[in-house]
mmCIF file of C-alpha atoms in Angstrom:
data_model
loop_
_atom_site.group_PDB
_atom_site.id
_atom_site.type_symbol
_atom_site.label_atom_id
_atom_site.label_comp_id
_atom_site.label_asym_id
_atom_site.label_seq_id
_atom_site.Cartn_x
_atom_site.Cartn_y
_atom_site.Cartn_z
ATOM 1 C CA MET A 1 0.000 0.000 0.000
ATOM 2 C CA LYS A 2 2.878 2.403 0.790
ATOM 3 C CA VAL A 3 4.393 1.716 -2.594
ATOM 4 C CA LEU A 4 1.101 2.496 -4.352
ATOM 5 C CA ALA A 5 0.744 5.792 -2.397
ATOM 6 C CA ARG A 6 4.299 6.806 -3.338
ATOM 7 C CA ILE A 7 3.646 6.042 -7.002
ATOM 8 C CA VAL A 8 0.462 8.151 -6.969
ATOM 9 C CA VAL A 9 2.220 11.098 -5.260
ATOM 10 C CA LEU A 10 5.159 10.817 -7.669
ATOM 11 C CA GLY A 11 2.687 10.780 -10.567
ATOM 12 C CA PHE A 12 1.051 13.996 -9.331
ATOM 13 C CA VAL A 13 4.446 15.657 -8.942
ATOM 14 C CA ILE A 14 5.515 14.685 -12.461
ATOM 15 C CA PHE A 15 2.148 15.775 -13.862
ATOM 16 C CA GLY A 16 2.445 19.125 -12.068
ATOM 17 C CA LEU A 17 5.940 19.719 -13.340
ATOM 18 C CA CYS A 18 5.139 18.847 -16.928
ATOM 19 C CA TRP A 19 1.613 20.181 -17.392
ATOM 20 C CA GLY A 20 1.043 22.617 -14.544
ATOM 21 C CA THR A 21 0.457 26.295 -15.088
ATOM 22 C CA PRO A 22 3.637 28.322 -15.556
ATOM 23 C CA ALA A 23 4.807 30.623 -12.793
ATOM 24 C CA TYR A 24 5.608 34.125 -13.954
ATOM 25 C CA GLY A 25 8.104 35.832 -11.704
ATOM 26 C CA ALA A 26 9.056 39.425 -11.393
ATOM 27 C CA SER A 27 11.967 40.999 -9.666
ATOM 28 C CA PRO A 28 11.211 42.952 -6.474
ATOM 29 C CA ALA A 29 12.225 46.128 -8.280
ATOM 30 C CA ALA A 30 9.665 45.530 -11.014
ATOM 31 C CA THR A 31 6.840 44.951 -8.577
ATOM 32 C CA SER A 32 7.593 47.868 -6.255
ATOM 33 C CA ARG A 33 8.302 50.582 -8.790
ATOM 34 C CA SER A 34 5.907 53.315 -9.574
ATOM 35 C CA ALA A 35 5.920 55.429 -12.695
ATOM 36 C CA ILE A 36 5.051 59.066 -13.243
ATOM 37 C CA ASP A 37 4.516 59.908 -16.908
ATOM 38 C CA SER A 38 4.073 63.255 -18.653
ATOM 39 C CA GLU A 39 3.044 65.255 -15.600
ATOM 40 C CA ASP A 40 3.720 68.830 -14.636
ATOM 41 C CA LEU A 41 5.145 68.702 -11.111
ATOM 42 C CA ALA A 42 6.947 72.046 -11.290
ATOM 43 C CA GLY A 43 7.490 73.490 -7.830
ATOM 44 C CA SER A 44 6.454 70.273 -6.049
ATOM 45 C CA ASN A 45 7.950 69.395 -2.670
ATOM 46 C CA PHE A 46 9.473 65.910 -2.417
ATOM 47 C CA ALA A 47 12.109 66.886 0.165
ATOM 48 C CA GLY A 48 13.343 63.977 2.280
ATOM 49 C CA GLN A 49 10.998 61.464 0.652
ATOM 50 C CA ASN A 50 11.750 57.857 -0.271
ATOM 51 C CA LEU A 51 11.521 57.775 -4.061
ATOM 52 C CA GLN A 52 13.607 54.649 -4.616
ATOM 53 C CA GLY A 53 13.047 53.148 -8.048
ATOM 54 C CA VAL A 54 10.421 55.694 -9.110
ATOM 55 C CA GLU A 55 10.391 56.319 -12.859
ATOM 56 C CA PHE A 56 9.854 59.888 -14.052
ATOM 57 C CA SER A 57 9.241 59.968 -17.804
ATOM 58 C CA GLN A 58 8.747 63.326 -19.548
ATOM 59 C CA VAL A 59 7.968 64.997 -16.223
ATOM 60 C CA ASN A 60 8.425 68.707 -15.543
ATOM 61 C CA LEU A 61 10.204 69.031 -12.180
ATOM 62 C CA THR A 62 11.334 72.619 -12.691
ATOM 63 C CA ASN A 63 11.908 74.341 -9.327
ATOM 64 C CA ALA A 64 10.887 71.171 -7.464
ATOM 65 C CA ASP A 65 12.420 70.373 -4.074
ATOM 66 C CA LEU A 66 13.995 66.907 -3.988
ATOM 67 C CA SER A 67 16.576 67.828 -1.352
ATOM 68 C CA GLY A 68 17.609 64.971 0.916
ATOM 69 C CA SER A 69 15.403 62.530 -0.974
ATOM 70 C CA ASP A 70 16.276 58.869 -1.518
ATOM 71 C CA LEU A 71 16.353 58.465 -5.292
ATOM 72 C CA ARG A 72 18.453 55.299 -5.412
ATOM 73 C CA GLY A 73 17.644 53.395 -8.579
ATOM 74 C CA ALA A 74 15.238 56.094 -9.770
ATOM 75 C CA VAL A 75 14.873 56.919 -13.460
ATOM 76 C CA PHE A 76 14.613 60.361 -15.060
ATOM 77 C CA ASN A 77 13.799 59.886 -18.749
ATOM 78 C CA SER A 78 13.454 63.115 -20.750
ATOM 79 C CA THR A 79 12.729 64.924 -17.502
ATOM 80 C CA LEU A 80 13.076 68.655 -16.929
ATOM 81 C CA LEU A 81 15.005 69.317 -13.699
ATOM 82 C CA GLU A 82 15.781 72.993 -14.269
ATOM 83 C CA ALA A 83 16.521 74.885 -11.040
ATOM 84 C CA THR A 84 15.514 71.769 -9.103
ATOM 85 C CA ASN A 85 16.878 71.385 -5.576
ATOM 86 C CA LEU A 86 18.648 68.015 -5.263
ATOM 87 C CA HIS A 87 20.891 69.125 -2.391
ATOM 88 C CA GLY A 88 21.973 66.031 -0.455
ATOM 89 C CA ALA A 89 19.833 63.650 -2.540
ATOM 90 C CA ASP A 90 21.065 60.092 -3.119
ATOM 91 C CA PHE A 91 20.714 59.153 -6.800
ATOM 92 C CA SER A 92 23.053 56.143 -6.601
ATOM 93 C CA ASN A 93 22.464 53.532 -9.306
ATOM 94 C CA GLY A 94 19.924 55.860 -10.924
ATOM 95 C CA ILE A 95 19.418 56.623 -14.590
ATOM 96 C CA ALA A 96 18.971 60.078 -16.080
ATOM 97 C CA TYR A 97 18.603 59.928 -19.839
ATOM 98 C CA LEU A 98 17.936 63.027 -21.952
ATOM 99 C CA SER A 99 17.253 65.026 -18.804
ATOM 100 C CA LYS A 100 18.096 68.670 -18.158
ATOM 101 C CA PHE A 101 19.703 69.646 -14.850
ATOM 102 C CA THR A 102 20.105 73.295 -15.915
ATOM 103 C CA GLU A 103 20.877 75.478 -12.873
ATOM 104 C CA ALA A 104 19.962 72.589 -10.550
ATOM 105 C CA ASP A 105 21.365 72.498 -7.029
ATOM 106 C CA LEU A 106 23.321 69.227 -6.897
ATOM 107 C CA THR A 107 25.454 70.222 -3.914
ATOM 108 C CA ASP A 108 26.383 67.285 -1.702
ATOM 109 C CA ALA A 109 24.277 64.923 -3.869
ATOM 110 C CA ILE A 110 25.370 61.339 -4.520
ATOM 111 C CA PHE A 111 25.428 60.068 -8.112
ATOM 112 C CA VAL A 112 27.519 56.941 -7.471
ATOM 113 C CA GLU A 113 27.216 54.447 -10.347
ATOM 114 C CA ALA A 114 24.475 56.535 -11.968
ATOM 115 C CA ILE A 115 24.002 56.509 -15.728
ATOM 116 C CA LEU A 116 23.645 60.113 -16.879
ATOM 117 C CA LEU A 117 23.863 59.796 -20.644
ATOM 118 C CA ARG A 118 22.560 62.530 -22.952
ATOM 119 C CA SER A 119 21.727 64.635 -19.889
ATOM 120 C CA THR A 120 22.919 68.225 -19.535
ATOM 121 C CA PHE A 121 24.155 70.114 -16.484
ATOM 122 C CA GLU A 122 24.395 73.751 -17.635
ATOM 123 C CA ASN A 123 25.251 76.008 -14.676
ATOM 124 C CA ALA A 124 24.419 73.262 -12.165
ATOM 125 C CA LYS A 125 25.856 73.710 -8.668
ATOM 126 C CA ILE A 126 27.913 70.585 -7.965
ATOM 127 C CA ASP A 127 29.935 71.550 -4.883
ATOM 128 C CA GLY A 128 30.520 68.335 -2.923
ATOM 129 C CA ALA A 129 28.602 66.098 -5.350
ATOM 130 C CA ASP A 130 29.944 62.546 -5.705
ATOM 131 C CA PHE A 131 29.926 61.177 -9.271
ATOM 132 C CA SER A 132 32.066 58.091 -8.541
ATOM 133 C CA PHE A 133 31.711 55.476 -11.291
ATOM 134 C CA ALA A 134 28.926 57.502 -12.934
ATOM 135 C CA VAL A 135 28.597 57.310 -16.714
ATOM 136 C CA LEU A 136 28.499 60.750 -18.345
ATOM 137 C CA ASP A 137 28.921 62.024 -21.881
ATOM 138 C CA GLY A 138 32.493 63.280 -22.403
ATOM 139 C CA PRO A 139 31.617 66.953 -23.057
ATOM 140 C CA GLN A 140 29.377 67.075 -19.968
ATOM 141 C CA GLN A 141 32.097 65.512 -17.833
ATOM 142 C CA LYS A 142 34.564 68.176 -18.994
ATOM 143 C CA LYS A 143 32.101 70.965 -18.163
ATOM 144 C CA LEU A 144 31.462 69.488 -14.720
ATOM 145 C CA CYS A 145 35.206 69.156 -14.109
ATOM 146 C CA ALA A 146 35.595 72.882 -14.740
ATOM 147 C CA ALA A 147 33.154 73.572 -11.892
ATOM 148 C CA ALA A 148 34.153 70.711 -9.552
ATOM 149 C CA THR A 149 34.798 71.814 -5.968
ATOM 150 C CA GLY A 150 34.240 70.420 -2.515
ATOM 151 C CA VAL A 151 33.989 67.059 -0.806
ATOM 152 C CA ASN A 152 30.816 65.038 -0.286
ATOM 153 C CA SER A 153 29.830 65.035 3.384
ATOM 154 C CA VAL A 154 28.541 61.434 3.295
ATOM 155 C CA THR A 155 31.069 59.615 1.089
ATOM 156 C CA GLY A 156 34.105 61.801 1.798
ATOM 157 C CA ILE A 157 34.979 61.849 -1.922
ATOM 158 C CA ALA A 158 36.093 65.060 -3.621
ATOM 159 C CA THR A 159 33.885 66.061 -6.538
ATOM 160 C CA ALA A 160 36.860 66.489 -8.892
ATOM 161 C CA ASP A 161 38.190 63.022 -7.985
ATOM 162 C CA SER A 162 34.793 61.405 -8.481
ATOM 163 C CA LEU A 163 34.590 62.905 -11.984
ATOM 164 C CA GLY A 164 38.110 61.760 -12.862
ATOM 165 C CA CYS A 165 39.248 65.332 -13.503
#
């Protein structure tokens, strides 16, 4: 009788493995992310907020306050960040593609291992920002090097060193 029970259980297991419904998995990042698309959030206050993994696509964040916010793994895709306050924000492992940081306050911000391709930083304040291992377009890196001063208060890395100046 025990042998028959084992054969039946084994049969169910084999049947389940071969003909059961497939399991679709998603990474934790994919299930916890939120997306903000094509919105006008100019002047909004996100200071000190946890915005990890949030995706901003074609969002206007002009004059927004993101100071001290946790933006690790966040995405800015074609986002306007003109005169935005990112003082002390952590954008480690984030992506900013085709985004404009014109006159943004990036002082003491952390951009470690961020991908910042096709983004511009005209007249951005970068005193104490840490760009260690960040990926930037060559011309933008040169412009940032010309303005690089200070040391990041969290990482202890000099801005010029983090940019490879």
